[in-house]
Amino acid sequence: MQGPKHKVEALIFDMDGTMIDSMPWHARAWVEYGRRNGLTIDIPHFMRRTTGRTGFECACELMGREVSQAESAAIMEHKESIYRELFGAEFREVAGFRTFASSAVAHGLKIAVGTAGDRHNIAFTMSNLRMTPAPLAIVGGDEGFPGKPQPAIFLEAARRIGATPSRCVVFEDAPFGIEAARRGGMLAVAVCTTHSASELAGPHVIAAVRDYNELANSNFLETLDAVA
């Protein structure tokens, strides 16, 4: 980056597609859910409409109507169990993530997670990642906050760790998440695992990379002015 350093207190990470390379398995899980339930799902369209949104919002989109909480819970429990079974056998982080997050803490930055994923997927992810140190806060999509592109999940993550939104950098792989960061007054880094840099562009996006090794190799953390 050119010019003065950005004063940053915290990094807030989306989870799926950003910390872990899971989005292809979410898509496969929806295909399998549809097969088991006699539904034909236009997967590319559905993923564009739902990535970053909460389970309830995904269920409503799937059914094309407002569903009950009970119906939403049943749909998402089935689909997410399929996802965890599929991805669990091939679990992997986005390259370099854990090393990058650990280095960020060493640079004096706070770390949090803001995801539309539910508590079961969060537990699944964190038990497999074994981050050291662990994030200071994790906000999930089943806590009652509206999903992205609304900024509520990211703003709550910042609140829980005592960080000023304008001094947070959000890491995101989806357009709804990039937009949520903008609406929350936060900077963003586009992690291009599922979308191109042009699809994740914005005036608040300070970098676009394929993985965290690229950030490490560009000395990204040194371009930030970490403030306590």
CSV table of N, CA and C in Angstrom, one decimal, residues 12-13 26 38 42 47 61-62 67 70-71 93 98-99 109 116 118-119 127 144 147 166 182 189 200 203 212 214 217:
chain,number,residue,atom,x,y,z
A,12,ILE,N,-10.8,-8.6,11.9
A,12,ILE,CA,-12.0,-9.4,12.0
A,12,ILE,C,-12.2,-10.3,10.8
A,13,PHE,N,-12.2,-11.6,11.0
A,13,PHE,CA,-12.2,-12.6,9.9
A,13,PHE,C,-13.6,-13.2,9.8
A,26,HIS,N,-19.7,-26.4,1.0
A,26,HIS,CA,-21.0,-25.9,1.2
A,26,HIS,C,-21.9,-26.1,0.0
A,38,GLY,N,-35.6,-34.1,-2.8
A,38,GLY,CA,-36.3,-33.9,-4.0
A,38,GLY,C,-36.4,-32.5,-4.5
A,42,ASP,N,-30.5,-24.3,-8.1
A,42,ASP,CA,-29.6,-23.7,-9.0
A,42,ASP,C,-28.4,-23.2,-8.1
A,47,MET,N,-25.9,-19.8,-4.2
A,47,MET,CA,-24.7,-19.4,-3.5
A,47,MET,C,-24.5,-17.9,-3.5
A,61,GLU,N,-34.6,-18.3,1.5
A,61,GLU,CA,-34.3,-18.2,0.1
A,61,GLU,C,-34.5,-19.6,-0.6
A,62,LEU,N,-34.1,-20.7,0.1
A,62,LEU,CA,-34.3,-22.0,-0.5
A,62,LEU,C,-35.7,-22.3,-0.8
A,67,VAL,N,-40.0,-18.9,6.3
A,67,VAL,CA,-40.2,-20.2,6.9
A,67,VAL,C,-40.2,-20.0,8.5
A,70,ALA,N,-38.7,-23.3,13.4
A,70,ALA,CA,-38.5,-24.8,13.4
A,70,ALA,C,-38.1,-25.4,12.1
A,71,GLU,N,-38.8,-24.9,11.0
A,71,GLU,CA,-38.5,-25.4,9.7
A,71,GLU,C,-37.1,-25.0,9.3
A,93,GLU,N,-7.3,-25.2,5.9
A,93,GLU,CA,-7.4,-23.8,6.1
A,93,GLU,C,-7.1,-23.1,4.7
A,98,ARG,N,-3.4,-19.6,9.7
A,98,ARG,CA,-3.1,-19.6,11.2
A,98,ARG,C,-1.8,-18.9,11.5
A,99,THR,N,-0.8,-19.1,10.6
A,99,THR,CA,0.5,-18.4,10.8
A,99,THR,C,0.3,-16.9,10.7
A,109,LEU,N,-2.2,-6.7,17.4
A,109,LEU,CA,-3.5,-6.6,16.9
A,109,LEU,C,-4.5,-7.6,17.6
A,116,ALA,N,-21.5,-15.9,9.4
A,116,ALA,CA,-22.9,-16.2,9.4
A,116,ALA,C,-23.1,-17.7,9.8
A,118,ASP,N,-23.3,-21.1,12.0
A,118,ASP,CA,-23.9,-21.3,13.3
A,118,ASP,C,-22.9,-21.9,14.3
A,119,ARG,N,-23.3,-22.1,15.6
A,119,ARG,CA,-22.4,-22.5,16.6
A,119,ARG,C,-21.8,-23.9,16.4
A,127,SER,N,-12.3,-26.4,16.3
A,127,SER,CA,-11.6,-27.7,16.8
A,127,SER,C,-10.7,-28.2,15.8
A,144,GLY,N,-28.9,-14.1,16.4
A,144,GLY,CA,-30.0,-13.2,16.3
A,144,GLY,C,-29.7,-11.9,15.5
A,147,GLY,N,-27.9,-11.1,8.8
A,147,GLY,CA,-26.7,-11.5,8.0
A,147,GLY,C,-26.2,-10.4,7.2
A,166,SER,N,-13.8,1.9,12.8
A,166,SER,CA,-13.0,2.5,11.8
A,166,SER,C,-11.5,2.0,11.9
A,182,ARG,N,-18.0,-2.3,4.5
A,182,ARG,CA,-18.2,-0.9,4.2
A,182,ARG,C,-19.3,-0.2,5.0
A,189,VAL,N,-10.0,-6.5,3.5
A,189,VAL,CA,-9.1,-7.3,2.6
A,189,VAL,C,-9.9,-8.3,1.9
A,200,LEU,N,-14.9,-8.2,-5.6
A,200,LEU,CA,-14.7,-7.9,-4.2
A,200,LEU,C,-14.1,-6.5,-4.0
A,203,PRO,N,-13.9,1.0,-2.3
A,203,PRO,CA,-13.0,2.1,-1.8
A,203,PRO,C,-12.3,1.8,-0.5
A,212,TYR,N,-3.2,-16.1,2.5
A,212,TYR,CA,-2.4,-15.4,3.5
A,212,TYR,C,-0.9,-15.4,3.3
A,214,GLU,N,0.4,-14.8,0.5
A,214,GLU,CA,0.6,-13.5,-0.3
A,214,GLU,C,0.7,-12.3,0.6
A,217,ASN,N,4.1,-12.5,2.3
A,217,ASN,CA,5.2,-12.2,1.4
A,217,ASN,C,5.2,-10.7,1.1
